[in-house]
PDB file of C-alpha atoms in Angstrom:
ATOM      1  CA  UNK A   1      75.917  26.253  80.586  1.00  0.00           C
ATOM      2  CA  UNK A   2      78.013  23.422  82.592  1.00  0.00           C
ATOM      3  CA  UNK A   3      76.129  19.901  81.983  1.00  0.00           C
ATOM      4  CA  UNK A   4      77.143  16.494  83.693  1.00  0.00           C
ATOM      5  CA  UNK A   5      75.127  13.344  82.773  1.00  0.00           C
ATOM      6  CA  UNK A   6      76.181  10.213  85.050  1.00  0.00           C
ATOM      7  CA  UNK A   7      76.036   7.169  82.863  1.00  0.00           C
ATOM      8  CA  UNK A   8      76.479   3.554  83.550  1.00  0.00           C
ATOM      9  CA  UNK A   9      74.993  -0.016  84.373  1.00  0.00           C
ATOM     10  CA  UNK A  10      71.898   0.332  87.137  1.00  0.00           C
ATOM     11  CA  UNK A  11      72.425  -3.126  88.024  1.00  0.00           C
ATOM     12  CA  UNK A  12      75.480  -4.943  89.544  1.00  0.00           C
ATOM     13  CA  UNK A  13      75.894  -8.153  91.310  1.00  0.00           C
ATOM     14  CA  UNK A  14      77.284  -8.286  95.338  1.00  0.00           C
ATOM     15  CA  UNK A  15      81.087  -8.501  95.796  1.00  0.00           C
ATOM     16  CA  UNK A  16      81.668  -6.658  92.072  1.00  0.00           C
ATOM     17  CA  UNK A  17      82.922  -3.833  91.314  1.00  0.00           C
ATOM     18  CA  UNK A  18      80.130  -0.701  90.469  1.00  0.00           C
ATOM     19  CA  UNK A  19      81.280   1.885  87.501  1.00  0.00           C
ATOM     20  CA  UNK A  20      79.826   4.874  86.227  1.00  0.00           C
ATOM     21  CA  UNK A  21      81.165   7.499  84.089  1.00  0.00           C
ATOM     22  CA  UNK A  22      80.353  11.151  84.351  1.00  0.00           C
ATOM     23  CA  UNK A  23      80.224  13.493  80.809  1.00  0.00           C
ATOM     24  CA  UNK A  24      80.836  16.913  80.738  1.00  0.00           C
ATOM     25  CA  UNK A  25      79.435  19.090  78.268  1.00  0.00           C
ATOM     26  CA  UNK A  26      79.730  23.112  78.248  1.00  0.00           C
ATOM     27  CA  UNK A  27      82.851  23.269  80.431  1.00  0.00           C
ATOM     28  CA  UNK A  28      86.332  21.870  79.951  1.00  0.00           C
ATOM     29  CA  UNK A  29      87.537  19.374  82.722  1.00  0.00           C
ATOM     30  CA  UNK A  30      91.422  20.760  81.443  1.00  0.00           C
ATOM     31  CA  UNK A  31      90.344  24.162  81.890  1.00  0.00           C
ATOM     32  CA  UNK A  32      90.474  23.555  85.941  1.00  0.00           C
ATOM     33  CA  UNK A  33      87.596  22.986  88.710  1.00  0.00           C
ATOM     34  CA  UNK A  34      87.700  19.680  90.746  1.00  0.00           C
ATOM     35  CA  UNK A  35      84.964  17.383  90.113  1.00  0.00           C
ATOM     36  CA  UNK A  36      83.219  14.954  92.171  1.00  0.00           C
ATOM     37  CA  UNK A  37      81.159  11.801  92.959  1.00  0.00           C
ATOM     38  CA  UNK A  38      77.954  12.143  95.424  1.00  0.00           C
ATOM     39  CA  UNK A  39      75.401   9.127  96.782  1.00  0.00           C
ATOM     40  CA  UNK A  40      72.015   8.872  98.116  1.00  0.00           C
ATOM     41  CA  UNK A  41      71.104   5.748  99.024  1.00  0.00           C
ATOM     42  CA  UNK A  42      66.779   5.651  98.540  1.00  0.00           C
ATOM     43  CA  UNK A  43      64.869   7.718 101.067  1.00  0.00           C
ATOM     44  CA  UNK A  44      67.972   8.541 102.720  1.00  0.00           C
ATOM     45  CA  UNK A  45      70.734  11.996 102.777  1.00  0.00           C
ATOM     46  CA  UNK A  46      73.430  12.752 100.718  1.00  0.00           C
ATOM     47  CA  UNK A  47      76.942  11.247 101.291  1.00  0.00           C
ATOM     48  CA  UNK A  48      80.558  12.702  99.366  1.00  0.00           C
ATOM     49  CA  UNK A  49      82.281   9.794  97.717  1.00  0.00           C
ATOM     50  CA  UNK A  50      85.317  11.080  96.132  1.00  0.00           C
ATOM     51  CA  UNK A  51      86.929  14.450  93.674  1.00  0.00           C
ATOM     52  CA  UNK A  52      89.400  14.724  91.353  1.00  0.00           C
ATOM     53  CA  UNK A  53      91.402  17.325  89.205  1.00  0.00           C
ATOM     54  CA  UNK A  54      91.681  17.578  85.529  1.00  0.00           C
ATOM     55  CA  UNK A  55      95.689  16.836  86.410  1.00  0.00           C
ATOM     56  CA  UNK A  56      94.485  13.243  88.368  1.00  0.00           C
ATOM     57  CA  UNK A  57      95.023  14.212  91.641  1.00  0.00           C
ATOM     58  CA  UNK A  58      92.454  12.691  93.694  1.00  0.00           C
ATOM     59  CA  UNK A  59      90.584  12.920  97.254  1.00  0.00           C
ATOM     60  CA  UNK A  60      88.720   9.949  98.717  1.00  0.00           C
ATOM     61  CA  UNK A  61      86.079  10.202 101.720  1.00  0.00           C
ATOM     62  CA  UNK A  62      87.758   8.374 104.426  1.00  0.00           C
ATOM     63  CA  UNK A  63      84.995   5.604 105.076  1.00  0.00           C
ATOM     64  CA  UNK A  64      85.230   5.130 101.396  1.00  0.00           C
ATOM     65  CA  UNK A  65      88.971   5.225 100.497  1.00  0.00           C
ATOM     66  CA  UNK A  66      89.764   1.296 100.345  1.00  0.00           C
ATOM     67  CA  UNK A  67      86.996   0.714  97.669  1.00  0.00           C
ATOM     68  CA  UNK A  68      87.029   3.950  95.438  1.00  0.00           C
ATOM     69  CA  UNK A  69      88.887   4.806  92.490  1.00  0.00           C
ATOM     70  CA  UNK A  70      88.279   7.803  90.430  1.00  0.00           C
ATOM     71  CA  UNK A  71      90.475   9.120  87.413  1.00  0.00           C
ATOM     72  CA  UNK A  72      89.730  11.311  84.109  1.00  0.00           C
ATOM     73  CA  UNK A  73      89.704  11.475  80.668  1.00  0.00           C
ATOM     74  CA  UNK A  74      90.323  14.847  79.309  1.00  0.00           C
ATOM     75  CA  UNK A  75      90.258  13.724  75.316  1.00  0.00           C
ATOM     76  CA  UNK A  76      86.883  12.511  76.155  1.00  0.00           C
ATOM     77  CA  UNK A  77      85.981  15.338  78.636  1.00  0.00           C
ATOM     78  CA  UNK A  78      84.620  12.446  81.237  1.00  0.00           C
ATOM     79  CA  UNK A  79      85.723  11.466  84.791  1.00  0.00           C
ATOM     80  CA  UNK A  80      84.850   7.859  86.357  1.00  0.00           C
ATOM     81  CA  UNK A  81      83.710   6.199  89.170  1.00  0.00           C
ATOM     82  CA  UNK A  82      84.887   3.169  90.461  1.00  0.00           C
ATOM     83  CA  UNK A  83      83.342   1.004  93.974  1.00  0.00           C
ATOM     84  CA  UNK A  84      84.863  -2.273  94.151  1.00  0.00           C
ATOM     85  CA  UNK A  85      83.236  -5.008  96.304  1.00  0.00           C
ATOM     86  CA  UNK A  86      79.952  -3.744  96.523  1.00  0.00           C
ATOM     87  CA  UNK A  87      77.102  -4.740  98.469  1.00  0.00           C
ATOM     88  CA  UNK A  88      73.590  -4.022  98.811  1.00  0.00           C
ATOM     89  CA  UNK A  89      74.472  -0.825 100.829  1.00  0.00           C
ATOM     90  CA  UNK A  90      75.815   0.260  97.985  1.00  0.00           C
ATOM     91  CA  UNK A  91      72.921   0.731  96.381  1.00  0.00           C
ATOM     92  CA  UNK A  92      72.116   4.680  95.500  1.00  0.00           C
ATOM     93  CA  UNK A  93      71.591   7.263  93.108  1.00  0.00           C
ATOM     94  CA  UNK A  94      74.949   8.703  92.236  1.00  0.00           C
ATOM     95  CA  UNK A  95      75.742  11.724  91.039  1.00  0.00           C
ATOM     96  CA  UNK A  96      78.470  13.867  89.421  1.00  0.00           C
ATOM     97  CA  UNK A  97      79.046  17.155  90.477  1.00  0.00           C
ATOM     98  CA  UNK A  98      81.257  19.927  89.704  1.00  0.00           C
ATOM     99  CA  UNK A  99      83.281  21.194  92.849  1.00  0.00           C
ATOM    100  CA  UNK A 100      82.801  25.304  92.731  1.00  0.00           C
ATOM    101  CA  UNK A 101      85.383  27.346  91.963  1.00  0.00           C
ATOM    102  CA  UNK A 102      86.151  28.535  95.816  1.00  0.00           C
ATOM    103  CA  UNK A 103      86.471  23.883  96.336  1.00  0.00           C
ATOM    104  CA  UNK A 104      84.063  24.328  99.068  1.00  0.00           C
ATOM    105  CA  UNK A 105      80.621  23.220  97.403  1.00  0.00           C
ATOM    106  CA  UNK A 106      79.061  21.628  94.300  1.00  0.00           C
ATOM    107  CA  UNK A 107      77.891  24.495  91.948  1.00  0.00           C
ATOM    108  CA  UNK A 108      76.475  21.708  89.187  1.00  0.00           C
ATOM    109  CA  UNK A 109      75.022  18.804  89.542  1.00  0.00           C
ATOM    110  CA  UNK A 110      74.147  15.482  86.928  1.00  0.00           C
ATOM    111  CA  UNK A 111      70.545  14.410  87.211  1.00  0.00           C
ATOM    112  CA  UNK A 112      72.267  11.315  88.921  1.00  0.00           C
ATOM    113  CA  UNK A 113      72.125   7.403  88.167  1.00  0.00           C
ATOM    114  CA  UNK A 114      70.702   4.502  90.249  1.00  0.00           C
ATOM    115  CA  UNK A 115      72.656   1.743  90.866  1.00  0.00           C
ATOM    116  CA  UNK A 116      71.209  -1.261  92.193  1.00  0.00           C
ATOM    117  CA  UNK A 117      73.226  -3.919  94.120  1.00  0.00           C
ATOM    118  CA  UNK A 118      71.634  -6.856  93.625  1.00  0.00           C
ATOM    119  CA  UNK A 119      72.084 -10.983  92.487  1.00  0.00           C
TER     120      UNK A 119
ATOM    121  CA  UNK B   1      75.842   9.111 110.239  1.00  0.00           C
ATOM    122  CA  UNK B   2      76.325  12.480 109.503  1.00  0.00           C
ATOM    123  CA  UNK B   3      78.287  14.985 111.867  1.00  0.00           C
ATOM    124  CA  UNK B   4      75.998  17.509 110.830  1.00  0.00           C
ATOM    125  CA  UNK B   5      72.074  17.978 112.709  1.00  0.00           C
ATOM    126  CA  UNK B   6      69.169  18.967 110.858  1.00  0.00           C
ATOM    127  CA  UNK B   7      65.547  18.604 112.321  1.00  0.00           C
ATOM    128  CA  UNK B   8      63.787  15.762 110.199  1.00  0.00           C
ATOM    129  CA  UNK B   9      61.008  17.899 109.330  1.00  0.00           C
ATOM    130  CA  UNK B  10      59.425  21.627 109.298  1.00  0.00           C
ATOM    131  CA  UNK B  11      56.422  22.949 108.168  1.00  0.00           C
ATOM    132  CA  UNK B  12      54.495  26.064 107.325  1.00  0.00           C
ATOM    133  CA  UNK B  13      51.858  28.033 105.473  1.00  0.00           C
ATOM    134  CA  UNK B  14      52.095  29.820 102.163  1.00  0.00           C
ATOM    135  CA  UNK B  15      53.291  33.252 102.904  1.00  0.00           C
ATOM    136  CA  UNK B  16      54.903  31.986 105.932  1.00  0.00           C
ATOM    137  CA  UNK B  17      58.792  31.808 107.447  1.00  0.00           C
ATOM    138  CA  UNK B  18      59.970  28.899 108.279  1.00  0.00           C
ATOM    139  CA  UNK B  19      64.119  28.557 109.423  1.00  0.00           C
ATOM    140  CA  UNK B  20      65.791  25.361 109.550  1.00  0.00           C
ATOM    141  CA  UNK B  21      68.809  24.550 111.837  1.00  0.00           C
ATOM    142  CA  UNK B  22      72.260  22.540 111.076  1.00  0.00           C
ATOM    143  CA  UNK B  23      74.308  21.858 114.237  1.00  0.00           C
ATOM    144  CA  UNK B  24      77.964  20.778 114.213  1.00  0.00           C
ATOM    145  CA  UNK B  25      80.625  21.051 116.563  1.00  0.00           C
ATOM    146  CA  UNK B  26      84.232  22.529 116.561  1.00  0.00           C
ATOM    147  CA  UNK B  27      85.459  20.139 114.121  1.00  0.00           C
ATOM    148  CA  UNK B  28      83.167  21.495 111.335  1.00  0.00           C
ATOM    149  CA  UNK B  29      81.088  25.054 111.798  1.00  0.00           C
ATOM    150  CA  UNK B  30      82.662  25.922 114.920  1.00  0.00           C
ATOM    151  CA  UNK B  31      85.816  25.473 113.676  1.00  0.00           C
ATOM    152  CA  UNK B  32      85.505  28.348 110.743  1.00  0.00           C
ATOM    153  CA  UNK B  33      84.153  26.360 108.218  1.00  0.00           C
ATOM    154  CA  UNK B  34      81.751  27.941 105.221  1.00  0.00           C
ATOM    155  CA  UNK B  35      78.444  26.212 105.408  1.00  0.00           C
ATOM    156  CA  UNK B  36      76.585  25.782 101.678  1.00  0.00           C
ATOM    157  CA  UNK B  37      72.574  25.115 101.454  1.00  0.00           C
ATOM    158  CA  UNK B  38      71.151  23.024  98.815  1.00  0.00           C
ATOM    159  CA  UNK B  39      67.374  22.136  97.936  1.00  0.00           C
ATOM    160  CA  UNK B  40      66.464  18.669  96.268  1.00  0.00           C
ATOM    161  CA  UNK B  41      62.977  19.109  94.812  1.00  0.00           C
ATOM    162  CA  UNK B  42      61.081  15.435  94.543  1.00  0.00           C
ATOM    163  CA  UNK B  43      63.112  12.983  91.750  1.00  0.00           C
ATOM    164  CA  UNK B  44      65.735  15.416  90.922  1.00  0.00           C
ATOM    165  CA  UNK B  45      68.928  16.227  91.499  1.00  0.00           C
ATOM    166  CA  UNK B  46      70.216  18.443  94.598  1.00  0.00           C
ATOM    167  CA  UNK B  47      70.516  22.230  93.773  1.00  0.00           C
ATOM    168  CA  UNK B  48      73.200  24.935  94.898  1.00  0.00           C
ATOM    169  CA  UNK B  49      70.991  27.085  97.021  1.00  0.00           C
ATOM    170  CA  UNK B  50      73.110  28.867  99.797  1.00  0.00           C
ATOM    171  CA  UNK B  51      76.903  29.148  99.509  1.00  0.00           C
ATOM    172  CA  UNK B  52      79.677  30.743 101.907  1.00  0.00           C
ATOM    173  CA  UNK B  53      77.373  30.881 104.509  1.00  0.00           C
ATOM    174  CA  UNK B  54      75.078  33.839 103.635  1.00  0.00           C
ATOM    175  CA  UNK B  55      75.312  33.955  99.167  1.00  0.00           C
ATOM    176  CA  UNK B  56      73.057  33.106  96.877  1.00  0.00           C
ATOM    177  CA  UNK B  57      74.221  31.941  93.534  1.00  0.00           C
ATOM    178  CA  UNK B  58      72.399  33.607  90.281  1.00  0.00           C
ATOM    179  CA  UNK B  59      68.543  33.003  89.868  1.00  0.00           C
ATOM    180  CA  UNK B  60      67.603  32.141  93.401  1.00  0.00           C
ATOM    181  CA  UNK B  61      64.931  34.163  94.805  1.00  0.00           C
ATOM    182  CA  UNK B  62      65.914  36.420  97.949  1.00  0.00           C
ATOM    183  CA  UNK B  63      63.107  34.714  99.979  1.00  0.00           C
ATOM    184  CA  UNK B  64      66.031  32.358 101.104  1.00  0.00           C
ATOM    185  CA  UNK B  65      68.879  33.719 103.395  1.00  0.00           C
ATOM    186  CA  UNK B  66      71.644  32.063 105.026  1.00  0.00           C
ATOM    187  CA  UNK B  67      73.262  32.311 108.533  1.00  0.00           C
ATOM    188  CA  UNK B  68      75.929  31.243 110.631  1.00  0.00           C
ATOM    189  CA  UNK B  69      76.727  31.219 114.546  1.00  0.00           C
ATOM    190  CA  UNK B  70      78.833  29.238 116.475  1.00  0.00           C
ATOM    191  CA  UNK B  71      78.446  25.680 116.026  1.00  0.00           C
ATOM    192  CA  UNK B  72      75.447  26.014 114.036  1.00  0.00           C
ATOM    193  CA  UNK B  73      73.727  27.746 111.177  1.00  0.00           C
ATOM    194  CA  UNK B  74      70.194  28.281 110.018  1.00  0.00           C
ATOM    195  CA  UNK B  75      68.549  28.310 106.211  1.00  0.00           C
ATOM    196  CA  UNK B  76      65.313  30.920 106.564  1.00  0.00           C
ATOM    197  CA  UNK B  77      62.784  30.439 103.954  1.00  0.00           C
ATOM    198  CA  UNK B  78      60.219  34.070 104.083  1.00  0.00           C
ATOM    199  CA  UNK B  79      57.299  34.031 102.390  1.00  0.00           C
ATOM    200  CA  UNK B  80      56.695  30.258 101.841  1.00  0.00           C
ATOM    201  CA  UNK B  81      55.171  29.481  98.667  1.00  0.00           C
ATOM    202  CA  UNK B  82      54.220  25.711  96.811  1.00  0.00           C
ATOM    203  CA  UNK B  83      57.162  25.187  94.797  1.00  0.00           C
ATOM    204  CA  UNK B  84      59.440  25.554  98.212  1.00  0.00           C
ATOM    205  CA  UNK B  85      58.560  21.968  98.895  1.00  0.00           C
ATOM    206  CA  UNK B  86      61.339  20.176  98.731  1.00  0.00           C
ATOM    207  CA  UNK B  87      64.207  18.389 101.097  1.00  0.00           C
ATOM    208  CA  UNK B  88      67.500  20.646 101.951  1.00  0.00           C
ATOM    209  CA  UNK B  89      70.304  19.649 103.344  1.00  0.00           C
ATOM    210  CA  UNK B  90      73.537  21.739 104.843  1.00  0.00           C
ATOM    211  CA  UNK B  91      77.200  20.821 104.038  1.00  0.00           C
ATOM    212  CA  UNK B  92      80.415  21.841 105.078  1.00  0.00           C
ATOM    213  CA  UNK B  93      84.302  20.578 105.717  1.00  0.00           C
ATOM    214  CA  UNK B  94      85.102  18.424 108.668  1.00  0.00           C
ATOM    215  CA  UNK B  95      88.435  18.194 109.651  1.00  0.00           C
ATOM    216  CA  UNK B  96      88.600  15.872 112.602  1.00  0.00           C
ATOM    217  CA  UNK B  97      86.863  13.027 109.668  1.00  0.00           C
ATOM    218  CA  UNK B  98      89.399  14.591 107.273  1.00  0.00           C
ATOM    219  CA  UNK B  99      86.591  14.806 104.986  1.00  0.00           C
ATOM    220  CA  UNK B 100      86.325  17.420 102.965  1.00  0.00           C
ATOM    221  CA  UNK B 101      82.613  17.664 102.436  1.00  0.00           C
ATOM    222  CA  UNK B 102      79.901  16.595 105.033  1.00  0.00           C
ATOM    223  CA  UNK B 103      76.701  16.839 104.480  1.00  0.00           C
ATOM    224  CA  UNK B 104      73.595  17.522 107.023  1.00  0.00           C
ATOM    225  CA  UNK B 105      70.707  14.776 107.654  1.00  0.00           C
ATOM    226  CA  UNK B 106      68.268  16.678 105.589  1.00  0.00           C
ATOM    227  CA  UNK B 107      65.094  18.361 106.656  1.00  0.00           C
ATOM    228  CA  UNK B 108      61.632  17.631 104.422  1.00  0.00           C
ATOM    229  CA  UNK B 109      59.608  21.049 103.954  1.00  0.00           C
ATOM    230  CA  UNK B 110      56.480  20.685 103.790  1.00  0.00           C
ATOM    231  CA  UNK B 111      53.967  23.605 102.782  1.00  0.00           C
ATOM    232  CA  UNK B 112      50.554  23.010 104.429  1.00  0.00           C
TER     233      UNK B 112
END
């Protein structure tokens, strides 16, 4: 059974830069399957962030691109998220996913992480 | 905000049907595009309920069915019992945001 668990500091000042790491357990990220990087800020819907491939290669949403950074770690079996110059908008639950095998949808899901943005 | 229409709410009795919509446009369902269903129970994480439009993955019940038309498509939920209570959103691919996964407002379900 494929198991992500988000982990990572809940609390990060304005204008820093918000990181989270995502660990795999069941599945290996070298074996194939994109992964991704999912928000909901509280009370409100769901919004993509980002995916990547065990090789690197990344895709960014659009209204996210300039601040996002995700890469991988395959020795570890973990991929990372990284938001620079956050704000309190930024502030969510964020969750990894696994992208499904046809790279359509999100098959499994982390129980997610809340960051707080916040001086 | 989201390229992809749910109504905020719907509601309904055990034992009941209850369908809710997602509207797009050309750039997203019209356009071809598989729409994918999930449910997010209260505090938890957002489930894989629907995929490809009309398929359920392993260990969902076949009280909830998929379907697609035109620019929209519709989640149906027969026989509504406690545990459906939950928020569910739709997703799909947009390609005039280049975006490769969009996700629907959301829609609470509430069982009366």
């Amino acid at each position: 059974q494929v198991q992500l668990q988000e982990s990572g500091p809940g609390l990060v000042k304005p204008s820093e830069t918000l990181s989270l790491t995502c660990t795999v357990s069941g599945y290996s990220i070298s074996s194939g399957f994109y992964w991704g990087w999912i928000r909901q800020p509280p009370g409100k819907g769901l919004e993509w962030i980002g995916s990547i491939y065990h090789s690197g290669s990344t895709y960014y949403n659009p209204s996210l691109k300039s601040r996002v950074t995700i890469s991988v770690d395959t020795s570890q079996n973990q991929f990372s998220l990284k938001l620079s110059s956050v704000t309190a908008a930024d502030t969510a639950v964020y969750y990894c996913a696994r992208v499904s095998v046809t790279a359509t949808n999100f098959d499994y899901w982390g129980q997610g992480s809340l960051v707080t943005v916040s001086s | 905000q989201s390229v992809l229409t749910q109504p905020p709410s719907v509601s309904g009795a055990p034992g009941q049907r209850v369908t809710i919509s997602c509207t797009g446009s050309s750039s997203n369902i019209g356009a071809g595009y598989d729409v994918h269903w999930y449910q997010q129970l209260p505090g938890t994480a957002p489930k894989l309920l629907i995929y490809g439009n009309t398929n359920r993955p392993s260990g969902v019940p076949d009280r909830f069915s998929g379907s697609k038309s035109g620019t929209s498509a519709s989640l149906a939920i027969s026989g509504l019992q406690a545990e459906d209570e939950a928020d569910y959103y739709c997703q799909s691919y947009d390609s005039s945001l280049s975006a490769y996964f969009v996700f629907g407002t959301g829609t609470k379900v509430t069982v009366l």
